[in-house]
CSV table of C-alpha atoms and ligand atoms in Angstrom, one decimal:
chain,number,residue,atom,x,y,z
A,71,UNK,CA,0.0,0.0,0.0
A,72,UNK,CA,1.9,3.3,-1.2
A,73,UNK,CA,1.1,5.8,1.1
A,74,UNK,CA,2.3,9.3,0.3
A,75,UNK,CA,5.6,10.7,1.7
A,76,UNK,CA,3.3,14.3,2.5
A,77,UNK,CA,0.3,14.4,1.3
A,78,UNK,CA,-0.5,16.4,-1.6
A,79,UNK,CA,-3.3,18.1,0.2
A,80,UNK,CA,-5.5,17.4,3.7
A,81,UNK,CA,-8.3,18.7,5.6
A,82,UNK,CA,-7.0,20.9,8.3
A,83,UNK,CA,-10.5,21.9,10.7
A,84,UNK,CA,-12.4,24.5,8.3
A,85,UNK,CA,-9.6,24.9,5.4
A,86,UNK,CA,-7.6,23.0,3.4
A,87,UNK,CA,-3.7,22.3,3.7
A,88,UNK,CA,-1.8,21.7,0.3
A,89,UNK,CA,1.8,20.8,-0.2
A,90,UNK,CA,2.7,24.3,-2.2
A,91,UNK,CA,4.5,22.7,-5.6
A,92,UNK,CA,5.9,26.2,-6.8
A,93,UNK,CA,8.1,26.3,-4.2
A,94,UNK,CA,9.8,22.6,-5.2
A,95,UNK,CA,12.0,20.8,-5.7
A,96,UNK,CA,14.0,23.4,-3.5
A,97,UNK,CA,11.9,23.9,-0.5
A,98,UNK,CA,9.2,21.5,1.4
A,99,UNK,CA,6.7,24.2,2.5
A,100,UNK,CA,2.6,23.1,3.6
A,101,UNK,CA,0.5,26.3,3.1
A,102,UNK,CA,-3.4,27.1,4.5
A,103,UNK,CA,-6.4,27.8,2.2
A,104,UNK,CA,-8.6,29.4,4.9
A,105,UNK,CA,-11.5,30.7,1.9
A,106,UNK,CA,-12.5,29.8,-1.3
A,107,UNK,CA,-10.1,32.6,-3.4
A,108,UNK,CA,-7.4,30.7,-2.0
A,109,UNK,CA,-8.0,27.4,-3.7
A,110,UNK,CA,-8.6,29.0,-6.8
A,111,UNK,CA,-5.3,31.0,-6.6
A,112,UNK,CA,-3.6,27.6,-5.7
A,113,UNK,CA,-4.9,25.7,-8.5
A,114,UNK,CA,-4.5,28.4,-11.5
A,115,UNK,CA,-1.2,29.6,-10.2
A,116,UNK,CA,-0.2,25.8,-9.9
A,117,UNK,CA,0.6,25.3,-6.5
A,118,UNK,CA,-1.6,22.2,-6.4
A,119,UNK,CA,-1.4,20.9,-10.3
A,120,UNK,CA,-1.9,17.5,-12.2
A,121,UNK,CA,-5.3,16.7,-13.6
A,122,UNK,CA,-6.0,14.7,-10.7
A,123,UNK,CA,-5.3,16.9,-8.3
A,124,UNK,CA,-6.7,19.7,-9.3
A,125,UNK,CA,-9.9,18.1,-8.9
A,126,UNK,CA,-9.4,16.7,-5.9
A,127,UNK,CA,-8.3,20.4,-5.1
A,128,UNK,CA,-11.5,21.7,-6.3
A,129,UNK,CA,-13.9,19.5,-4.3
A,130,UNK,CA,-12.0,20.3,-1.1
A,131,UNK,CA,-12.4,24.1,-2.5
A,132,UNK,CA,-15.8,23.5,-2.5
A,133,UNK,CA,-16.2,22.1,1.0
A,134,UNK,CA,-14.2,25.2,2.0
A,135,UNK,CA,-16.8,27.5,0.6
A,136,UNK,CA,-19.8,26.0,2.3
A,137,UNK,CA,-17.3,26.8,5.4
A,138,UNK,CA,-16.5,29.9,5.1
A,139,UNK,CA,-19.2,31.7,3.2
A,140,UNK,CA,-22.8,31.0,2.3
A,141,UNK,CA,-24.0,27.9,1.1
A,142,UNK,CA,-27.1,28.8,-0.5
A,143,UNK,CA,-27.6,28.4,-4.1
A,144,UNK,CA,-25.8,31.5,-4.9
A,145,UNK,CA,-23.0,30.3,-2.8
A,146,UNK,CA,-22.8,27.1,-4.3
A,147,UNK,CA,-23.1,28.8,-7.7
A,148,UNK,CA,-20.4,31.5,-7.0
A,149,UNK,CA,-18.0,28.6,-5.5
A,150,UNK,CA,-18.6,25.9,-8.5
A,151,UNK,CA,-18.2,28.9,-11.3
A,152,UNK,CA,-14.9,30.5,-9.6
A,153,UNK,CA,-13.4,27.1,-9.1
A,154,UNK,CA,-14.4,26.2,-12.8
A,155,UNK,CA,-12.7,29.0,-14.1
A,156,UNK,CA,-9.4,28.4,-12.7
A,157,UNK,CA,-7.3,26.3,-15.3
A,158,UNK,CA,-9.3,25.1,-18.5
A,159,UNK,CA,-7.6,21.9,-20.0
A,160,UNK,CA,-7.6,19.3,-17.2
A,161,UNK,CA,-11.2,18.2,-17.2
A,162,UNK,CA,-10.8,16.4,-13.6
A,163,UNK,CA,-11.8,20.0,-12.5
A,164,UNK,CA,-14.9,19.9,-14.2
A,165,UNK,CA,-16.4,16.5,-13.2
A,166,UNK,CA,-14.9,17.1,-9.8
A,167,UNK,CA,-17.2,20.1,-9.6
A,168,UNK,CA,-20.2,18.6,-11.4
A,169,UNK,CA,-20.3,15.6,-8.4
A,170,UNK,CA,-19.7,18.5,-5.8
A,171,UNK,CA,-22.5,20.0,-7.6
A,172,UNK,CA,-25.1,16.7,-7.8
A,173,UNK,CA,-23.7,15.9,-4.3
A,174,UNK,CA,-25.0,19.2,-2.5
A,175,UNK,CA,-27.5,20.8,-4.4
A,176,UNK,CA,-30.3,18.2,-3.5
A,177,UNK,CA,-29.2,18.8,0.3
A,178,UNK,CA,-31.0,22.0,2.4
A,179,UNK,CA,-28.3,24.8,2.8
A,180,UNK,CA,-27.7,24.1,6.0
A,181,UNK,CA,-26.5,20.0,5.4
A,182,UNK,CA,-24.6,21.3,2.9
A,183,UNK,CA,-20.9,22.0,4.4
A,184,UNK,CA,-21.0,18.2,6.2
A,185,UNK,CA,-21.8,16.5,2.8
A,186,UNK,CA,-19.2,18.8,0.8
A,187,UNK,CA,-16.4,17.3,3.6
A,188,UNK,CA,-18.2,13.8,3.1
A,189,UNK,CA,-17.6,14.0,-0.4
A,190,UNK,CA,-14.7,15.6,-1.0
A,191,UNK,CA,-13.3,13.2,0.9
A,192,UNK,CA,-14.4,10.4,-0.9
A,193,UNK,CA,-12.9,11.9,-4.3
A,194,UNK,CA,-8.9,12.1,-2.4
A,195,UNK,CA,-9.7,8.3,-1.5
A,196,UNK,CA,-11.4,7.2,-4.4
A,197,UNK,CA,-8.8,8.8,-6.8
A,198,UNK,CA,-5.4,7.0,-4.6
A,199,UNK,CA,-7.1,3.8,-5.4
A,200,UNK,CA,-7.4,4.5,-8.8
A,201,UNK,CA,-3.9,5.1,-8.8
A,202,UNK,CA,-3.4,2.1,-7.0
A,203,UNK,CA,-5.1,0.1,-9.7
A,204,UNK,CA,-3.7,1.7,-12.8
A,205,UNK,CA,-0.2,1.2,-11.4
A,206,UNK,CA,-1.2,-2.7,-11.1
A,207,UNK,CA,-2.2,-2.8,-14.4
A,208,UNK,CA,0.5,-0.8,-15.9
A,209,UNK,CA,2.9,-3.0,-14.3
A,210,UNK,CA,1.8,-6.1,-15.8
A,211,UNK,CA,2.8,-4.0,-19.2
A,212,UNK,CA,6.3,-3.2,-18.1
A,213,UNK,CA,6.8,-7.2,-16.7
A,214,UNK,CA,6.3,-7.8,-20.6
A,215,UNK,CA,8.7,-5.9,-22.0
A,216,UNK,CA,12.0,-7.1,-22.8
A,217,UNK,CA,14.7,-4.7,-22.1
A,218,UNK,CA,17.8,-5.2,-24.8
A,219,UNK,CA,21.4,-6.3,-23.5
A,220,UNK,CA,20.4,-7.3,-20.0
A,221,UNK,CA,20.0,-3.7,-18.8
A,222,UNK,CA,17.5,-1.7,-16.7
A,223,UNK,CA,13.9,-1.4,-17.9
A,224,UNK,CA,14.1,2.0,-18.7
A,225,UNK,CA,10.7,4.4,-19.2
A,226,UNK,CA,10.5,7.8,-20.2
A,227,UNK,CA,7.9,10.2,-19.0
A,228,UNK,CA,7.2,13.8,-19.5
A,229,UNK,CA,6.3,16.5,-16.9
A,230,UNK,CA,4.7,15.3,-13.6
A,231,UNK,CA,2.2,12.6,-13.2
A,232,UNK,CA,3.6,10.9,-10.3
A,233,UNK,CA,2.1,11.2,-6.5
A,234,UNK,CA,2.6,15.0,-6.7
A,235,UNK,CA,0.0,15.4,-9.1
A,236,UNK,CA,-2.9,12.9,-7.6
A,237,UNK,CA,-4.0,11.8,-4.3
A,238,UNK,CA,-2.5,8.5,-4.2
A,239,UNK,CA,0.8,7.1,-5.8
A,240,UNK,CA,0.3,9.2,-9.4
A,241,UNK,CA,-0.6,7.9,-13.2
A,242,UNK,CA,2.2,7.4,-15.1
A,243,UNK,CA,4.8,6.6,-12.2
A,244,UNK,CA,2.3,4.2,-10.4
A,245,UNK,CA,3.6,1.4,-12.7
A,246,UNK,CA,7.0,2.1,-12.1
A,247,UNK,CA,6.3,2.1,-8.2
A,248,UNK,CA,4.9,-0.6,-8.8
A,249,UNK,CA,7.9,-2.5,-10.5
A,250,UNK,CA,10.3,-1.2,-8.4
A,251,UNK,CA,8.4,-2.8,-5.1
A,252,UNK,CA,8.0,-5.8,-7.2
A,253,UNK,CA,12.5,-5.7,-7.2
A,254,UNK,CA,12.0,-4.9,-11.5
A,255,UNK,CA,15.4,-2.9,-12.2
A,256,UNK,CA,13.7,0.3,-13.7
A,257,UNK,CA,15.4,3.7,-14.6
A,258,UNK,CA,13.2,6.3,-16.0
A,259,UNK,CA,13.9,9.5,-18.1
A,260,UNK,CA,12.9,12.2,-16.7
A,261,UNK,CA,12.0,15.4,-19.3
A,262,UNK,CA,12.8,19.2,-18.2
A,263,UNK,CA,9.2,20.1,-19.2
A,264,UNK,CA,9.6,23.4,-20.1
A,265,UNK,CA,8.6,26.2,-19.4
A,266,UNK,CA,7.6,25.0,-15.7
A,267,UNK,CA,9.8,21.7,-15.4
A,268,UNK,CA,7.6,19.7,-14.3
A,269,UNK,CA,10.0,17.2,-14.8
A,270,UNK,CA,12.3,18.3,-11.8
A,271,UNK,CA,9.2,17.6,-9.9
A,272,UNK,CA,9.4,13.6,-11.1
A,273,UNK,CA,13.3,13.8,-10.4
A,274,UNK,CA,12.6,14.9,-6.7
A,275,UNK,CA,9.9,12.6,-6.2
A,276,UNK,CA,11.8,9.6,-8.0
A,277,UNK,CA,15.1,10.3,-5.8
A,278,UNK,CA,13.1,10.3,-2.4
A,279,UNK,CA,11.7,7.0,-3.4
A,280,UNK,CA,15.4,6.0,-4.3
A,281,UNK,CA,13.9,4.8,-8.2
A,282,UNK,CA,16.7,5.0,-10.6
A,283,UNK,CA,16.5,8.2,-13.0
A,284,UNK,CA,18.0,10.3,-15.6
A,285,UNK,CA,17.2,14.2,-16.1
A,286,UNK,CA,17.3,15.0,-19.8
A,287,UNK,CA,16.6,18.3,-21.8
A,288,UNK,CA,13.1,18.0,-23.4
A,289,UNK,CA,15.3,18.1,-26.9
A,290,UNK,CA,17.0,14.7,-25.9
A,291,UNK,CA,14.3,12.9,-26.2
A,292,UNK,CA,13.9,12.2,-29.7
A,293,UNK,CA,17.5,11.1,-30.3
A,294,UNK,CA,17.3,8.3,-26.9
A,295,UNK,CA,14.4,6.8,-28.5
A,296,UNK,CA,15.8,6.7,-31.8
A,297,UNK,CA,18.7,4.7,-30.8
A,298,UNK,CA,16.7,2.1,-29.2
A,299,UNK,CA,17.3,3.7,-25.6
A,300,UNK,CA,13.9,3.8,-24.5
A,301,UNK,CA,11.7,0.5,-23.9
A,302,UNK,CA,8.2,2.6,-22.9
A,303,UNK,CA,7.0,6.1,-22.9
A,304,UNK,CA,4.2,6.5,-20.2
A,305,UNK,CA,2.8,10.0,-19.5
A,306,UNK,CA,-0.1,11.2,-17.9
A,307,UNK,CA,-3.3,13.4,-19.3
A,308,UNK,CA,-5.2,16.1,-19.0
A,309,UNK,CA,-8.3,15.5,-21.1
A,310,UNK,CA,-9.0,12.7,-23.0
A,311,UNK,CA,-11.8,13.0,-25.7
A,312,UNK,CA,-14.3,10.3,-26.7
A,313,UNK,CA,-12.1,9.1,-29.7
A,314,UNK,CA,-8.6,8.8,-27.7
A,315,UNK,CA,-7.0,12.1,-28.7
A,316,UNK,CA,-5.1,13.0,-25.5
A,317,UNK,CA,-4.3,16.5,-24.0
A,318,UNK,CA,-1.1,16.4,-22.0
A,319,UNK,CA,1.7,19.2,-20.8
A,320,UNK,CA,3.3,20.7,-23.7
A,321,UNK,CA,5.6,18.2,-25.5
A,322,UNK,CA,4.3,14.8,-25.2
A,323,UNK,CA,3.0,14.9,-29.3
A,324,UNK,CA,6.3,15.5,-29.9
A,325,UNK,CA,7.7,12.3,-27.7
A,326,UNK,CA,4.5,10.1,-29.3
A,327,UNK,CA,5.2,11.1,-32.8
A,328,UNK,CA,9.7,10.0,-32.0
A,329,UNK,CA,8.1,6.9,-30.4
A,330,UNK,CA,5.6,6.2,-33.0
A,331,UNK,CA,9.1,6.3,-35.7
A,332,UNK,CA,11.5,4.4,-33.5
A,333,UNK,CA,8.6,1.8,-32.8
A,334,UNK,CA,8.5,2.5,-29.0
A,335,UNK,CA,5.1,2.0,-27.3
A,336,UNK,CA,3.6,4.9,-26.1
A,337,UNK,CA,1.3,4.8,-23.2
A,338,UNK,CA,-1.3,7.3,-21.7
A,339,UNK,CA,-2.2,6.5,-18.3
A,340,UNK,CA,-5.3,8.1,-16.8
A,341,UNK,CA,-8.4,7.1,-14.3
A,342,UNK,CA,-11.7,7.5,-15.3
A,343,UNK,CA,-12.4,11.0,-14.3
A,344,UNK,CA,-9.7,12.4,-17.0
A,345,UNK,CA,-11.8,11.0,-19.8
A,346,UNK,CA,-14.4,13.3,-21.5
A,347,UNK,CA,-17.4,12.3,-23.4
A,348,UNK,CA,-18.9,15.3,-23.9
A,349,UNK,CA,-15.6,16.3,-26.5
A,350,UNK,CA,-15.4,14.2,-30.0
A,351,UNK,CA,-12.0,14.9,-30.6
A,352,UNK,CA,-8.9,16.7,-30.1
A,353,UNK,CA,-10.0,19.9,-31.9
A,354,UNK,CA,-12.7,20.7,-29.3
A,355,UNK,CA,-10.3,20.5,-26.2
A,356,UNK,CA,-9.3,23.8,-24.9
A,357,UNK,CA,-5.8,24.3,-24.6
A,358,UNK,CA,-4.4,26.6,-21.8
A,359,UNK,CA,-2.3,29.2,-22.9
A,360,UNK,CA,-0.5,30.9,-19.7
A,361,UNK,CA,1.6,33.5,-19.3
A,362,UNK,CA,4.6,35.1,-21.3
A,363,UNK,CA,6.6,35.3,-18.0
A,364,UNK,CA,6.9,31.5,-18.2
A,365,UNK,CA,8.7,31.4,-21.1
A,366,UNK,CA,10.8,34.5,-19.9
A,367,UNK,CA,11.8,33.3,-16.7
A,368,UNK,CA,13.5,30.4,-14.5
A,369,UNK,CA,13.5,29.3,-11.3
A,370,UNK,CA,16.4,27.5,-9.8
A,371,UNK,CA,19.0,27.8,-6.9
A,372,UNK,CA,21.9,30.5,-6.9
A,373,UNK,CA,25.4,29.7,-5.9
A,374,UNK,CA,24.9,29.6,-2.3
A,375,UNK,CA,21.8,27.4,-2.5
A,376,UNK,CA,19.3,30.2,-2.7
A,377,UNK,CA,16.4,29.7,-4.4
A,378,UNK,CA,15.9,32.8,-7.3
A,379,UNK,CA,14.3,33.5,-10.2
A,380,UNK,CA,16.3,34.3,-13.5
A,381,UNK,CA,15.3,36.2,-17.2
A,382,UNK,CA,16.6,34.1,-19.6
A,383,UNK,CA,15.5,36.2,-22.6
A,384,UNK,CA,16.9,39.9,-22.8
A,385,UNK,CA,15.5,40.3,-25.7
A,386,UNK,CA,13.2,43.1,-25.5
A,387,UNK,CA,11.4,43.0,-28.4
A,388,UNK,CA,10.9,39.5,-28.2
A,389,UNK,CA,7.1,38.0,-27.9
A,390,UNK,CA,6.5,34.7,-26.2
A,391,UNK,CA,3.7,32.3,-26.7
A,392,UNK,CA,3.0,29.6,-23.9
A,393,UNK,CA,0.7,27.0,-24.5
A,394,UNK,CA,0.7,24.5,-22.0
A,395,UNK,CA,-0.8,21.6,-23.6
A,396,UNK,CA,-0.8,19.6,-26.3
A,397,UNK,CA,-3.0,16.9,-28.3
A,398,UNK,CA,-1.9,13.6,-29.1
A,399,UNK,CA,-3.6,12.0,-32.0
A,400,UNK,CA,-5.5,8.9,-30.6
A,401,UNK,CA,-3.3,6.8,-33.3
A,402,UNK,CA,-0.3,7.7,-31.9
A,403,UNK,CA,-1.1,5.9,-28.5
A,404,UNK,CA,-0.1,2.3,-28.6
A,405,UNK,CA,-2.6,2.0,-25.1
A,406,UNK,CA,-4.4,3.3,-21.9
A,407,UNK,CA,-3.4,2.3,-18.8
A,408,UNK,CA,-6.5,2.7,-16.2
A,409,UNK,CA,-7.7,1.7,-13.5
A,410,UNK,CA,-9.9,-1.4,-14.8
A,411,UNK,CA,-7.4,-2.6,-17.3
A,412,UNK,CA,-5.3,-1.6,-20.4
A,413,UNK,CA,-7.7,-0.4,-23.4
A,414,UNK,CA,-6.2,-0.3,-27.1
A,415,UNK,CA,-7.8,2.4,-29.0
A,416,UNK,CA,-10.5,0.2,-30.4
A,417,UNK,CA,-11.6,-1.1,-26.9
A,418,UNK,CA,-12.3,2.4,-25.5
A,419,UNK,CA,-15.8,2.5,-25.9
A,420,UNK,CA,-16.3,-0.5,-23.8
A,421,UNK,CA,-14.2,1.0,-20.8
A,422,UNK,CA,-15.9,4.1,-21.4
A,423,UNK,CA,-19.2,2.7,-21.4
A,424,UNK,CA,-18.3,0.5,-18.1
A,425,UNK,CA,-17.6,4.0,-16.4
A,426,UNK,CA,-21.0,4.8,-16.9
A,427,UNK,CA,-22.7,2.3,-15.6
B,566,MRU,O1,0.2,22.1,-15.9
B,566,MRU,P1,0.3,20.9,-15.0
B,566,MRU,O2,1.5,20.7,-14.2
B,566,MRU,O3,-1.0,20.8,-14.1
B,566,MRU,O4,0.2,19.7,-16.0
B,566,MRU,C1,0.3,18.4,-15.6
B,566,MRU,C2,0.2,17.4,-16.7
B,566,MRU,O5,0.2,17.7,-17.8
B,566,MRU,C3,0.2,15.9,-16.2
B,566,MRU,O6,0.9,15.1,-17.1
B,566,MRU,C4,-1.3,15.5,-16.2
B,566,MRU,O7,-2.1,16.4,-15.5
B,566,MRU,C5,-1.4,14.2,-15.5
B,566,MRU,S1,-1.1,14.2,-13.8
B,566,MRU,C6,-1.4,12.7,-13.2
């Protein structure tokens, strides 16, 4: 049973505790969410991220709400619209809100802040089994696979979708947890995941579990996979739409399309609330585009171990443009690690359909 060195975030009396992620890899700092503004200032300025998260975030933001301000229908219609318009892409946010929404709206006002606790909750716990299960089923892909010369399995994965970004053990790293308690010898490339590097996020979190890793620029990848370095790309997801086209952080087309050429399978691994019926296709899914600044600036430590923020470009009249997603044709993705079982494109509907039941 993985339980979670801190957790990512935790009921603390009326507000919510989170683990603040802007501040890692280089400090370990808890913050409070006393009101409802906070949790939506924590999730679009990415101090709670990951698909996952964020809608575990947003159900606890809820709960906060009904704490600390009204919980009439107009509360509960401010909260669910000021949560909903915190990041767009990740659709864990909406049907996070939607079950906060069918949850309390059939309860009198005054039930209200008990059930939003009860079922936020149930979200955190429900969502760490999922991960749980995925990482099962995701390891019974990487026991398959036949590393070449007798070396380490070795995965690569992009950005963060390890525990950081879920309630449980994370998406794409829960297999490699998973192998590495099994005694598999797994290393996994780790990409920068520019402009926020994410990926320093998977290094810290990798290292603490003592998992064998390699940083790489995100420009390396392409070359590792073409010279038969790579045995598995697994990433995570942000929306997935009806006909398998995947939104994931920015740079995981490019590492499907270098897989899809060097005939490296190429994983998505995602629980049920990151899939979206209600979007056909790619096209439809709304991509975030964030700040400039991103793309401008860098975080890291100084000399003396201080942590500060750099301007890489002087350029002045330079323009920036930041999207922070991109979509991943559904024929690109060799299969879909969830939490009941690995789906081929083709075999979607059925797991889709099972969902609903
Ligand atoms: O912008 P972020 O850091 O929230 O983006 C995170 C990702 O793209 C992850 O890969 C995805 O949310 C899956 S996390 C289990």
């Amino acid at each position: 049973m993985f339980t979670q060195p801190i957790p990512t975030l935790r009921r603390d009396g009326g507000g919510l505790v989170i683990l603040d992620q802007t501040l890692l890899p280089w400090r370990v700092v808890e913050r409070q969410l006393a009101r409802l503004d906070d949790v939506a200032e924590a999730i679009f300025s990415m101090r709670v991220r990951g698909a996952p998260l964020i809608g575990c975030a947003a159900a606890f933001g809820m709960a906060v709400a009904m704490e600390a301000g009204t919980a009439d229908d107009a509360g509960l219609d401010h909260a669910l619209a000021v949560l909903g318009a915190t990041r767009p892409t990740a659709v864990n946010l909406a049907w996070a809100l939607n079950r906060m929404d069918a949850c309390l709206r059939p309860v009198p006002p005054h039930a209200r802040r008990t059930a939003a606790w009860a079922e936020a909750v149930a979200i955190f716990a429900e969502d760490a089994a999922m991960c749980t299960a995925i990482g099962v089923h995701g390891l019974g892909l990487l026991r398959a696979l036949r590393p070449r010369g007798g070396r380490a399995l070795r995965v690569m994965t992009h950005c963060n979708a390890g525990w950081l970004a879920t309630a449980g053990m994370g998406t794409a790293l829960a297999p490699v947890y998973a192998a590495c308690a099994e005694g598999l010898d797994v290393e996994v490339f780790v990409s920068e995941t520019r402009p926020r590097n994410q990926g320093l996020l998977t290094a810290w979190e990798l290292a603490a579990a003592g998992v064998k890793h390699v940083l790489i620029a995100d420009n390396a990848a392409g070359l590792l996979l073409m010279r038969g370095e790579v045995d598995a790309v697994i990433v995570g997801a942000d929306r997935i739409a009806a006909n398998g086209d995947t939104a994931n952080k920015v740079g995981t087309y490019l590492k499907a399309l270098a897989a899809r050429a060097a005939n490296v399978p190429f994983y998505i691994a995602a629980p049920a609330s990151t899939f979206d019926l209600e979007t056909a296709c790619g096209e439809a899914i709304p991509v975030e585009e964030r700040a400039a600044e991103e793309v401008f600036f860098v975080d890291g430590l100084d000399g003396e171990g201080c942590p500060r923020r750099l301007k890489l470009a002087p350029v002045v009249d330079t323009r920036a443009v930041n999207p922070a997603f991109d979509v991943t044709p559904a024929a690109l993705v060799s299969g879909f690690i969830t939490e009941r079982g690995v789906f081929g494109v083709k075999e979607l509907d059925g797991f889709l359909r099972g969902v609903r039941v």
